[in-house]
Amino acid sequence: MAILKPKEMAERLNVTVKTLQIWDKKGTLKAYRTPTNRRYYTEEQYLKYIGQSDKDNRKIAAYARVSTNGQKGDLKNQIDFIREYVNAKGIILDEVVTDIGSGLNYNRPKWNELLDEVMNNQIETIYITYKDRFVRLGYDWFETLCRKHNTEIVVLNNIETSPDQEMVDDIASIVDIFSCRLPGLRKYKSKIANDKSLTDGENNDKDSEEP
């Protein structure tokens, strides 16, 4: 049974610790007490409060992603690897999500649908073969988001399912984005340098500093 501190429970329910104290006194959501009279809550209390008292009702999902349609074979390999793993553990997948799109793209429809399910407390576990299959950048942030909704991401760390070429392409995309911005930044810098009102202002400041 997982134990939650008042602060952790408050964050999950999006309320303040003070609100939890009020609920405890009113009996709305009673806290347990340690031998030293410190309040704590349980995972079961949290699930019951949000309407998911039976944890078995939540789904176990697999998520796999490749960047292009030409990598559908890799997509199948990811799912096969996950299935082999969960079958060996006696785990049944309730949902298999396959996606085609860059790991830098946060607008992948299927990925966002899965995150919506997470935030609706419908997903217990998500299995992925490698972190970058879920998202290329910011994985830790999304893992924390899932954890706050009591969803665990299990990373099987099969590096063979993370194509090197995809990483090269994604890095190239990042470089391209920033390189496209450079001319604009140079132009902006030039405008500032040629703006007489700004240069006059600087000169006036210097004059005012002279004794």
JSON list of C-alpha atoms in Angstrom, two decimals:
[
{"chain": "A", "resi": 1, "resn": "MET", "atom": "CA", "xyz": [0.00, 0.00, 0.00]},
{"chain": "A", "resi": 2, "resn": "ALA", "atom": "CA", "xyz": [1.55, 3.29, -1.13]},
{"chain": "A", "resi": 3, "resn": "ILE", "atom": "CA", "xyz": [1.68, 6.08, 1.44]},
{"chain": "A", "resi": 4, "resn": "LEU", "atom": "CA", "xyz": [1.11, 9.70, 0.43]},
{"chain": "A", "resi": 5, "resn": "LYS", "atom": "CA", "xyz": [2.20, 12.70, 2.46]},
{"chain": "A", "resi": 6, "resn": "PRO", "atom": "CA", "xyz": [-0.36, 15.53, 2.76]},
{"chain": "A", "resi": 7, "resn": "LYS", "atom": "CA", "xyz": [1.60, 17.64, 0.26]},
{"chain": "A", "resi": 8, "resn": "GLU", "atom": "CA", "xyz": [1.64, 14.77, -2.27]},
{"chain": "A", "resi": 9, "resn": "MET", "atom": "CA", "xyz": [-2.08, 14.16, -1.81]},
{"chain": "A", "resi": 10, "resn": "ALA", "atom": "CA", "xyz": [-2.79, 17.88, -2.20]},
{"chain": "A", "resi": 11, "resn": "GLU", "atom": "CA", "xyz": [-0.81, 18.04, -5.46]},
{"chain": "A", "resi": 12, "resn": "ARG", "atom": "CA", "xyz": [-2.66, 15.07, -6.90]},
{"chain": "A", "resi": 13, "resn": "LEU", "atom": "CA", "xyz": [-6.06, 16.51, -6.02]},
{"chain": "A", "resi": 14, "resn": "ASN", "atom": "CA", "xyz": [-5.03, 20.03, -7.05]},
{"chain": "A", "resi": 15, "resn": "VAL", "atom": "CA", "xyz": [-5.94, 21.51, -3.67]},
{"chain": "A", "resi": 16, "resn": "THR", "atom": "CA", "xyz": [-3.95, 23.04, -0.82]},
{"chain": "A", "resi": 17, "resn": "VAL", "atom": "CA", "xyz": [-2.74, 21.24, 2.27]},
{"chain": "A", "resi": 18, "resn": "LYS", "atom": "CA", "xyz": [-4.99, 23.59, 4.26]},
{"chain": "A", "resi": 19, "resn": "THR", "atom": "CA", "xyz": [-7.99, 22.27, 2.31]},
{"chain": "A", "resi": 20, "resn": "LEU", "atom": "CA", "xyz": [-7.01, 18.71, 3.21]},
{"chain": "A", "resi": 21, "resn": "GLN", "atom": "CA", "xyz": [-6.87, 19.72, 6.88]},
{"chain": "A", "resi": 22, "resn": "ILE", "atom": "CA", "xyz": [-10.40, 21.14, 6.62]},
{"chain": "A", "resi": 23, "resn": "TRP", "atom": "CA", "xyz": [-11.64, 17.99, 4.86]},
{"chain": "A", "resi": 24, "resn": "ASP", "atom": "CA", "xyz": [-10.03, 15.88, 7.56]},
{"chain": "A", "resi": 25, "resn": "LYS", "atom": "CA", "xyz": [-11.87, 17.78, 10.31]},
{"chain": "A", "resi": 26, "resn": "LYS", "atom": "CA", "xyz": [-15.18, 17.65, 8.43]},
{"chain": "A", "resi": 27, "resn": "GLY", "atom": "CA", "xyz": [-14.78, 13.97, 7.60]},
{"chain": "A", "resi": 28, "resn": "THR", "atom": "CA", "xyz": [-14.84, 14.65, 3.85]},
{"chain": "A", "resi": 29, "resn": "LEU", "atom": "CA", "xyz": [-11.50, 12.91, 3.41]},
{"chain": "A", "resi": 30, "resn": "LYS", "atom": "CA", "xyz": [-10.15, 11.54, 6.66]},
{"chain": "A", "resi": 31, "resn": "ALA", "atom": "CA", "xyz": [-6.40, 11.27, 7.09]},
{"chain": "A", "resi": 32, "resn": "TYR", "atom": "CA", "xyz": [-4.63, 8.40, 8.79]},
{"chain": "A", "resi": 33, "resn": "ARG", "atom": "CA", "xyz": [-2.29, 9.17, 11.67]},
{"chain": "A", "resi": 34, "resn": "THR", "atom": "CA", "xyz": [1.17, 7.87, 12.47]},
{"chain": "A", "resi": 35, "resn": "PRO", "atom": "CA", "xyz": [2.14, 6.96, 16.06]},
{"chain": "A", "resi": 36, "resn": "THR", "atom": "CA", "xyz": [3.63, 10.47, 16.26]},
{"chain": "A", "resi": 37, "resn": "ASN", "atom": "CA", "xyz": [0.28, 11.96, 15.13]},
{"chain": "A", "resi": 38, "resn": "ARG", "atom": "CA", "xyz": [1.43, 12.95, 11.65]},
{"chain": "A", "resi": 39, "resn": "ARG", "atom": "CA", "xyz": [-1.22, 12.82, 8.95]},
{"chain": "A", "resi": 40, "resn": "TYR", "atom": "CA", "xyz": [-0.88, 10.64, 5.86]},
{"chain": "A", "resi": 41, "resn": "TYR", "atom": "CA", "xyz": [-3.03, 9.19, 3.10]},
{"chain": "A", "resi": 42, "resn": "THR", "atom": "CA", "xyz": [-3.01, 6.01, 1.05]},
{"chain": "A", "resi": 43, "resn": "GLU", "atom": "CA", "xyz": [-3.08, 5.31, -2.66]},
{"chain": "A", "resi": 44, "resn": "GLU", "atom": "CA", "xyz": [-6.39, 3.53, -2.15]},
{"chain": "A", "resi": 45, "resn": "GLN", "atom": "CA", "xyz": [-7.90, 6.68, -0.61]},
{"chain": "A", "resi": 46, "resn": "TYR", "atom": "CA", "xyz": [-6.77, 8.72, -3.57]},
{"chain": "A", "resi": 47, "resn": "LEU", "atom": "CA", "xyz": [-8.19, 6.29, -6.12]},
{"chain": "A", "resi": 48, "resn": "LYS", "atom": "CA", "xyz": [-11.46, 6.05, -4.23]},
{"chain": "A", "resi": 49, "resn": "TYR", "atom": "CA", "xyz": [-11.79, 9.82, -4.04]},
{"chain": "A", "resi": 50, "resn": "ILE", "atom": "CA", "xyz": [-11.30, 10.28, -7.80]},
{"chain": "A", "resi": 51, "resn": "GLY", "atom": "CA", "xyz": [-13.73, 7.47, -8.57]},
{"chain": "A", "resi": 52, "resn": "GLN", "atom": "CA", "xyz": [-11.18, 4.77, -9.34]},
{"chain": "A", "resi": 53, "resn": "SER", "atom": "CA", "xyz": [-11.46, 2.68, -6.20]},
{"chain": "A", "resi": 54, "resn": "ASP", "atom": "CA", "xyz": [-10.92, -0.51, -8.16]},
{"chain": "A", "resi": 55, "resn": "LYS", "atom": "CA", "xyz": [-7.42, -0.21, -9.57]},
{"chain": "A", "resi": 56, "resn": "ASP", "atom": "CA", "xyz": [-8.03, -3.14, -11.91]},
{"chain": "A", "resi": 57, "resn": "ASN", "atom": "CA", "xyz": [-10.40, -0.95, -13.92]},
{"chain": "A", "resi": 58, "resn": "ARG", "atom": "CA", "xyz": [-7.47, 1.13, -15.11]},
{"chain": "A", "resi": 59, "resn": "LYS", "atom": "CA", "xyz": [-5.80, 0.12, -18.34]},
{"chain": "A", "resi": 60, "resn": "ILE", "atom": "CA", "xyz": [-2.35, -1.23, -19.11]},
{"chain": "A", "resi": 61, "resn": "ALA", "atom": "CA", "xyz": [-1.09, 0.24, -22.36]},
{"chain": "A", "resi": 62, "resn": "ALA", "atom": "CA", "xyz": [1.79, -0.16, -24.77]},
{"chain": "A", "resi": 63, "resn": "TYR", "atom": "CA", "xyz": [3.06, 2.79, -26.78]},
{"chain": "A", "resi": 64, "resn": "ALA", "atom": "CA", "xyz": [5.29, 2.56, -29.85]},
{"chain": "A", "resi": 65, "resn": "ARG", "atom": "CA", "xyz": [6.44, 5.25, -32.25]},
{"chain": "A", "resi": 66, "resn": "VAL", "atom": "CA", "xyz": [8.46, 5.70, -35.43]},
{"chain": "A", "resi": 67, "resn": "SER", "atom": "CA", "xyz": [9.10, 8.86, -37.40]},
{"chain": "A", "resi": 68, "resn": "THR", "atom": "CA", "xyz": [8.10, 7.78, -40.93]},
{"chain": "A", "resi": 69, "resn": "ASN", "atom": "CA", "xyz": [5.79, 5.39, -42.76]},
{"chain": "A", "resi": 70, "resn": "GLY", "atom": "CA", "xyz": [8.86, 3.59, -44.07]},
{"chain": "A", "resi": 71, "resn": "GLN", "atom": "CA", "xyz": [9.62, 2.38, -40.54]},
{"chain": "A", "resi": 72, "resn": "LYS", "atom": "CA", "xyz": [6.47, 0.35, -39.99]},
{"chain": "A", "resi": 73, "resn": "GLY", "atom": "CA", "xyz": [8.62, -2.75, -39.57]},
{"chain": "A", "resi": 74, "resn": "ASP", "atom": "CA", "xyz": [10.34, -1.05, -36.62]},
{"chain": "A", "resi": 75, "resn": "LEU", "atom": "CA", "xyz": [6.92, -0.20, -35.21]},
{"chain": "A", "resi": 76, "resn": "LYS", "atom": "CA", "xyz": [5.95, -3.88, -35.26]},
{"chain": "A", "resi": 77, "resn": "ASN", "atom": "CA", "xyz": [9.27, -4.82, -33.63]},
{"chain": "A", "resi": 78, "resn": "GLN", "atom": "CA", "xyz": [8.59, -2.47, -30.73]},
{"chain": "A", "resi": 79, "resn": "ILE", "atom": "CA", "xyz": [5.14, -3.92, -30.10]},
{"chain": "A", "resi": 80, "resn": "ASP", "atom": "CA", "xyz": [6.41, -7.49, -30.44]},
{"chain": "A", "resi": 81, "resn": "PHE", "atom": "CA", "xyz": [9.16, -6.75, -27.91]},
{"chain": "A", "resi": 82, "resn": "ILE", "atom": "CA", "xyz": [6.69, -5.27, -25.44]},
{"chain": "A", "resi": 83, "resn": "ARG", "atom": "CA", "xyz": [4.25, -8.16, -25.89]},
{"chain": "A", "resi": 84, "resn": "GLU", "atom": "CA", "xyz": [7.01, -10.68, -25.31]},
{"chain": "A", "resi": 85, "resn": "TYR", "atom": "CA", "xyz": [8.00, -8.89, -22.10]},
{"chain": "A", "resi": 86, "resn": "VAL", "atom": "CA", "xyz": [4.50, -8.54, -20.63]},
{"chain": "A", "resi": 87, "resn": "ASN", "atom": "CA", "xyz": [3.53, -12.08, -21.61]},
{"chain": "A", "resi": 88, "resn": "ALA", "atom": "CA", "xyz": [6.52, -13.39, -19.69]},
{"chain": "A", "resi": 89, "resn": "LYS", "atom": "CA", "xyz": [5.29, -11.42, -16.67]},
{"chain": "A", "resi": 90, "resn": "GLY", "atom": "CA", "xyz": [1.72, -12.65, -17.05]},
{"chain": "A", "resi": 91, "resn": "ILE", "atom": "CA", "xyz": [0.49, -9.14, -17.87]},
{"chain": "A", "resi": 92, "resn": "ILE", "atom": "CA", "xyz": [-2.33, -8.51, -20.34]},
{"chain": "A", "resi": 93, "resn": "LEU", "atom": "CA", "xyz": [-2.27, -5.36, -22.45]},
{"chain": "A", "resi": 94, "resn": "ASP", "atom": "CA", "xyz": [-5.58, -3.51, -22.60]},
{"chain": "A", "resi": 95, "resn": "GLU", "atom": "CA", "xyz": [-4.49, -0.97, -25.19]},
{"chain": "A", "resi": 96, "resn": "VAL", "atom": "CA", "xyz": [-1.80, -0.79, -27.87]},
{"chain": "A", "resi": 97, "resn": "VAL", "atom": "CA", "xyz": [-1.04, 2.65, -29.29]},
{"chain": "A", "resi": 98, "resn": "THR", "atom": "CA", "xyz": [1.13, 2.95, -32.40]},
{"chain": "A", "resi": 99, "resn": "ASP", "atom": "CA", "xyz": [2.22, 6.33, -33.67]},
{"chain": "A", "resi": 100, "resn": "ILE", "atom": "CA", "xyz": [4.01, 7.71, -36.72]},
{"chain": "A", "resi": 101, "resn": "GLY", "atom": "CA", "xyz": [5.62, 11.10, -36.22]},
{"chain": "A", "resi": 102, "resn": "SER", "atom": "CA", "xyz": [8.66, 12.89, -34.89]},
{"chain": "A", "resi": 103, "resn": "GLY", "atom": "CA", "xyz": [9.44, 12.62, -31.20]},
{"chain": "A", "resi": 104, "resn": "LEU", "atom": "CA", "xyz": [9.87, 16.40, -31.28]},
{"chain": "A", "resi": 105, "resn": "ASN", "atom": "CA", "xyz": [6.24, 16.84, -32.28]},
{"chain": "A", "resi": 106, "resn": "TYR", "atom": "CA", "xyz": [4.01, 17.36, -29.25]},
{"chain": "A", "resi": 107, "resn": "ASN", "atom": "CA", "xyz": [0.89, 17.43, -31.44]},
{"chain": "A", "resi": 108, "resn": "ARG", "atom": "CA", "xyz": [0.77, 13.72, -32.25]},
{"chain": "A", "resi": 109, "resn": "PRO", "atom": "CA", "xyz": [-2.98, 12.91, -32.00]},
{"chain": "A", "resi": 110, "resn": "LYS", "atom": "CA", "xyz": [-2.65, 9.36, -30.65]},
{"chain": "A", "resi": 111, "resn": "TRP", "atom": "CA", "xyz": [0.02, 10.38, -28.14]},
{"chain": "A", "resi": 112, "resn": "ASN", "atom": "CA", "xyz": [-2.17, 13.23, -26.91]},
{"chain": "A", "resi": 113, "resn": "GLU", "atom": "CA", "xyz": [-5.16, 10.91, -26.63]},
{"chain": "A", "resi": 114, "resn": "LEU", "atom": "CA", "xyz": [-3.06, 8.63, -24.44]},
{"chain": "A", "resi": 115, "resn": "LEU", "atom": "CA", "xyz": [-2.03, 11.58, -22.26]},
{"chain": "A", "resi": 116, "resn": "ASP", "atom": "CA", "xyz": [-5.69, 12.58, -21.97]},
{"chain": "A", "resi": 117, "resn": "GLU", "atom": "CA", "xyz": [-6.45, 9.09, -20.67]},
{"chain": "A", "resi": 118, "resn": "VAL", "atom": "CA", "xyz": [-3.59, 9.45, -18.19]},
{"chain": "A", "resi": 119, "resn": "MET", "atom": "CA", "xyz": [-4.96, 12.75, -16.91]},
{"chain": "A", "resi": 120, "resn": "ASN", "atom": "CA", "xyz": [-8.41, 11.19, -16.64]},
{"chain": "A", "resi": 121, "resn": "ASN", "atom": "CA", "xyz": [-6.86, 8.49, -14.41]},
{"chain": "A", "resi": 122, "resn": "GLN", "atom": "CA", "xyz": [-7.70, 5.72, -16.88]},
{"chain": "A", "resi": 123, "resn": "ILE", "atom": "CA", "xyz": [-4.18, 4.36, -17.36]},
{"chain": "A", "resi": 124, "resn": "GLU", "atom": "CA", "xyz": [-2.28, 2.33, -14.78]},
{"chain": "A", "resi": 125, "resn": "THR", "atom": "CA", "xyz": [0.89, 1.54, -16.74]},
{"chain": "A", "resi": 126, "resn": "ILE", "atom": "CA", "xyz": [2.45, 2.48, -20.08]},
{"chain": "A", "resi": 127, "resn": "TYR", "atom": "CA", "xyz": [5.10, 0.19, -21.55]},
{"chain": "A", "resi": 128, "resn": "ILE", "atom": "CA", "xyz": [7.62, 1.63, -24.01]},
{"chain": "A", "resi": 129, "resn": "THR", "atom": "CA", "xyz": [10.81, 0.16, -25.43]},
{"chain": "A", "resi": 130, "resn": "TYR", "atom": "CA", "xyz": [12.92, 3.30, -25.04]},
{"chain": "A", "resi": 131, "resn": "LYS", "atom": "CA", "xyz": [12.43, 6.80, -23.63]},
{"chain": "A", "resi": 132, "resn": "ASP", "atom": "CA", "xyz": [12.75, 8.53, -27.00]},
{"chain": "A", "resi": 133, "resn": "ARG", "atom": "CA", "xyz": [9.89, 6.43, -28.36]},
{"chain": "A", "resi": 134, "resn": "PHE", "atom": "CA", "xyz": [7.59, 8.35, -26.02]},
{"chain": "A", "resi": 135, "resn": "VAL", "atom": "CA", "xyz": [9.11, 11.79, -26.54]},
{"chain": "A", "resi": 136, "resn": "ARG", "atom": "CA", "xyz": [12.49, 13.00, -27.79]},
{"chain": "A", "resi": 137, "resn": "LEU", "atom": "CA", "xyz": [12.90, 15.96, -25.42]},
{"chain": "A", "resi": 138, "resn": "GLY", "atom": "CA", "xyz": [11.42, 16.57, -21.98]},
{"chain": "A", "resi": 139, "resn": "TYR", "atom": "CA", "xyz": [10.81, 12.94, -21.04]},
{"chain": "A", "resi": 140, "resn": "ASP", "atom": "CA", "xyz": [11.31, 13.60, -17.32]},
{"chain": "A", "resi": 141, "resn": "TRP", "atom": "CA", "xyz": [8.57, 16.24, -17.33]},
{"chain": "A", "resi": 142, "resn": "PHE", "atom": "CA", "xyz": [6.05, 13.89, -18.92]},
{"chain": "A", "resi": 143, "resn": "GLU", "atom": "CA", "xyz": [7.06, 11.07, -16.60]},
{"chain": "A", "resi": 144, "resn": "THR", "atom": "CA", "xyz": [6.36, 13.36, -13.63]},
{"chain": "A", "resi": 145, "resn": "LEU", "atom": "CA", "xyz": [2.99, 14.30, -15.14]},
{"chain": "A", "resi": 146, "resn": "CYS", "atom": "CA", "xyz": [2.07, 10.63, -15.44]},
{"chain": "A", "resi": 147, "resn": "ARG", "atom": "CA", "xyz": [3.25, 9.89, -11.92]},
{"chain": "A", "resi": 148, "resn": "LYS", "atom": "CA", "xyz": [1.01, 12.63, -10.54]},
{"chain": "A", "resi": 149, "resn": "HIS", "atom": "CA", "xyz": [-1.91, 10.80, -12.10]},
{"chain": "A", "resi": 150, "resn": "ASN", "atom": "CA", "xyz": [-0.75, 7.48, -10.67]},
{"chain": "A", "resi": 151, "resn": "THR", "atom": "CA", "xyz": [0.47, 6.19, -14.03]},
{"chain": "A", "resi": 152, "resn": "GLU", "atom": "CA", "xyz": [3.78, 4.38, -14.27]},
{"chain": "A", "resi": 153, "resn": "ILE", "atom": "CA", "xyz": [5.87, 4.43, -17.44]},
{"chain": "A", "resi": 154, "resn": "VAL", "atom": "CA", "xyz": [7.90, 1.24, -17.75]},
{"chain": "A", "resi": 155, "resn": "VAL", "atom": "CA", "xyz": [10.92, 1.69, -20.02]},
{"chain": "A", "resi": 156, "resn": "LEU", "atom": "CA", "xyz": [12.27, -1.62, -21.31]},
{"chain": "A", "resi": 157, "resn": "ASN", "atom": "CA", "xyz": [15.50, 0.01, -22.55]},
{"chain": "A", "resi": 158, "resn": "ASN", "atom": "CA", "xyz": [15.79, -1.86, -25.82]},
{"chain": "A", "resi": 159, "resn": "ILE", "atom": "CA", "xyz": [18.19, 0.47, -27.63]},
{"chain": "A", "resi": 160, "resn": "GLU", "atom": "CA", "xyz": [17.76, -1.49, -30.86]},
{"chain": "A", "resi": 161, "resn": "THR", "atom": "CA", "xyz": [14.28, 0.02, -31.17]},
{"chain": "A", "resi": 162, "resn": "SER", "atom": "CA", "xyz": [15.73, 3.55, -31.15]},
{"chain": "A", "resi": 163, "resn": "PRO", "atom": "CA", "xyz": [17.09, 4.11, -34.68]},
{"chain": "A", "resi": 164, "resn": "ASP", "atom": "CA", "xyz": [20.22, 6.28, -34.87]},
{"chain": "A", "resi": 165, "resn": "GLN", "atom": "CA", "xyz": [18.97, 7.91, -38.06]},
{"chain": "A", "resi": 166, "resn": "GLU", "atom": "CA", "xyz": [15.88, 9.21, -36.27]},
{"chain": "A", "resi": 167, "resn": "MET", "atom": "CA", "xyz": [18.06, 10.94, -33.70]},
{"chain": "A", "resi": 168, "resn": "VAL", "atom": "CA", "xyz": [20.21, 12.44, -36.46]},
{"chain": "A", "resi": 169, "resn": "ASP", "atom": "CA", "xyz": [17.10, 13.70, -38.25]},
{"chain": "A", "resi": 170, "resn": "ASP", "atom": "CA", "xyz": [15.68, 15.21, -35.06]},
{"chain": "A", "resi": 171, "resn": "ILE", "atom": "CA", "xyz": [18.96, 16.96, -34.25]},
{"chain": "A", "resi": 172, "resn": "ALA", "atom": "CA", "xyz": [19.05, 18.29, -37.80]},
{"chain": "A", "resi": 173, "resn": "SER", "atom": "CA", "xyz": [15.52, 19.62, -37.33]},
{"chain": "A", "resi": 174, "resn": "ILE", "atom": "CA", "xyz": [16.53, 21.45, -34.16]},
{"chain": "A", "resi": 175, "resn": "VAL", "atom": "CA", "xyz": [19.59, 22.96, -35.85]},
{"chain": "A", "resi": 176, "resn": "ASP", "atom": "CA", "xyz": [17.45, 23.99, -38.82]},
{"chain": "A", "resi": 177, "resn": "ILE", "atom": "CA", "xyz": [14.92, 25.74, -36.58]},
{"chain": "A", "resi": 178, "resn": "PHE", "atom": "CA", "xyz": [17.58, 27.82, -34.84]},
{"chain": "A", "resi": 179, "resn": "SER", "atom": "CA", "xyz": [19.56, 28.52, -38.01]},
{"chain": "A", "resi": 180, "resn": "CYS", "atom": "CA", "xyz": [16.40, 29.91, -39.63]},
{"chain": "A", "resi": 181, "resn": "ARG", "atom": "CA", "xyz": [16.08, 32.35, -36.76]},
{"chain": "A", "resi": 182, "resn": "LEU", "atom": "CA", "xyz": [19.62, 33.72, -37.07]},
{"chain": "A", "resi": 183, "resn": "PRO", "atom": "CA", "xyz": [18.98, 36.03, -40.06]},
{"chain": "A", "resi": 184, "resn": "GLY", "atom": "CA", "xyz": [16.03, 37.54, -38.22]},
{"chain": "A", "resi": 185, "resn": "LEU", "atom": "CA", "xyz": [18.13, 38.09, -35.11]},
{"chain": "A", "resi": 186, "resn": "ARG", "atom": "CA", "xyz": [20.88, 39.73, -37.16]},
{"chain": "A", "resi": 187, "resn": "LYS", "atom": "CA", "xyz": [18.32, 41.98, -38.84]},
{"chain": "A", "resi": 188, "resn": "TYR", "atom": "CA", "xyz": [16.89, 42.90, -35.45]},
{"chain": "A", "resi": 189, "resn": "LYS", "atom": "CA", "xyz": [20.37, 43.69, -34.15]},
{"chain": "A", "resi": 190, "resn": "SER", "atom": "CA", "xyz": [21.03, 45.87, -37.20]},
{"chain": "A", "resi": 191, "resn": "LYS", "atom": "CA", "xyz": [17.77, 47.78, -36.65]},
{"chain": "A", "resi": 192, "resn": "ILE", "atom": "CA", "xyz": [18.75, 48.51, -33.07]},
{"chain": "A", "resi": 193, "resn": "ALA", "atom": "CA", "xyz": [22.19, 49.70, -34.15]},
{"chain": "A", "resi": 194, "resn": "ASN", "atom": "CA", "xyz": [20.67, 52.02, -36.77]},
{"chain": "A", "resi": 195, "resn": "ASP", "atom": "CA", "xyz": [17.86, 53.33, -34.59]},
{"chain": "A", "resi": 196, "resn": "LYS", "atom": "CA", "xyz": [18.85, 56.97, -34.03]},
{"chain": "A", "resi": 197, "resn": "SER", "atom": "CA", "xyz": [16.43, 57.41, -31.14]},
{"chain": "A", "resi": 198, "resn": "LEU", "atom": "CA", "xyz": [18.14, 54.61, -29.26]},
{"chain": "A", "resi": 199, "resn": "THR", "atom": "CA", "xyz": [21.67, 55.80, -29.99]},
{"chain": "A", "resi": 200, "resn": "ASP", "atom": "CA", "xyz": [20.69, 59.37, -29.06]},
{"chain": "A", "resi": 201, "resn": "GLY", "atom": "CA", "xyz": [19.31, 58.05, -25.81]},
{"chain": "A", "resi": 202, "resn": "GLU", "atom": "CA", "xyz": [22.60, 56.33, -25.06]},
{"chain": "A", "resi": 203, "resn": "ASN", "atom": "CA", "xyz": [24.51, 59.54, -25.83]},
{"chain": "A", "resi": 204, "resn": "ASN", "atom": "CA", "xyz": [22.21, 61.54, -23.57]},
{"chain": "A", "resi": 205, "resn": "ASP", "atom": "CA", "xyz": [22.81, 59.06, -20.78]},
{"chain": "A", "resi": 206, "resn": "LYS", "atom": "CA", "xyz": [26.55, 59.44, -21.22]},
{"chain": "A", "resi": 207, "resn": "ASP", "atom": "CA", "xyz": [26.25, 63.25, -21.21]},
{"chain": "A", "resi": 208, "resn": "SER", "atom": "CA", "xyz": [24.23, 63.18, -18.02]},
{"chain": "A", "resi": 209, "resn": "GLU", "atom": "CA", "xyz": [26.94, 61.12, -16.34]},
{"chain": "A", "resi": 210, "resn": "GLU", "atom": "CA", "xyz": [29.66, 63.70, -17.11]},
{"chain": "A", "resi": 211, "resn": "PRO", "atom": "CA", "xyz": [30.44, 66.13, -14.23]}
]
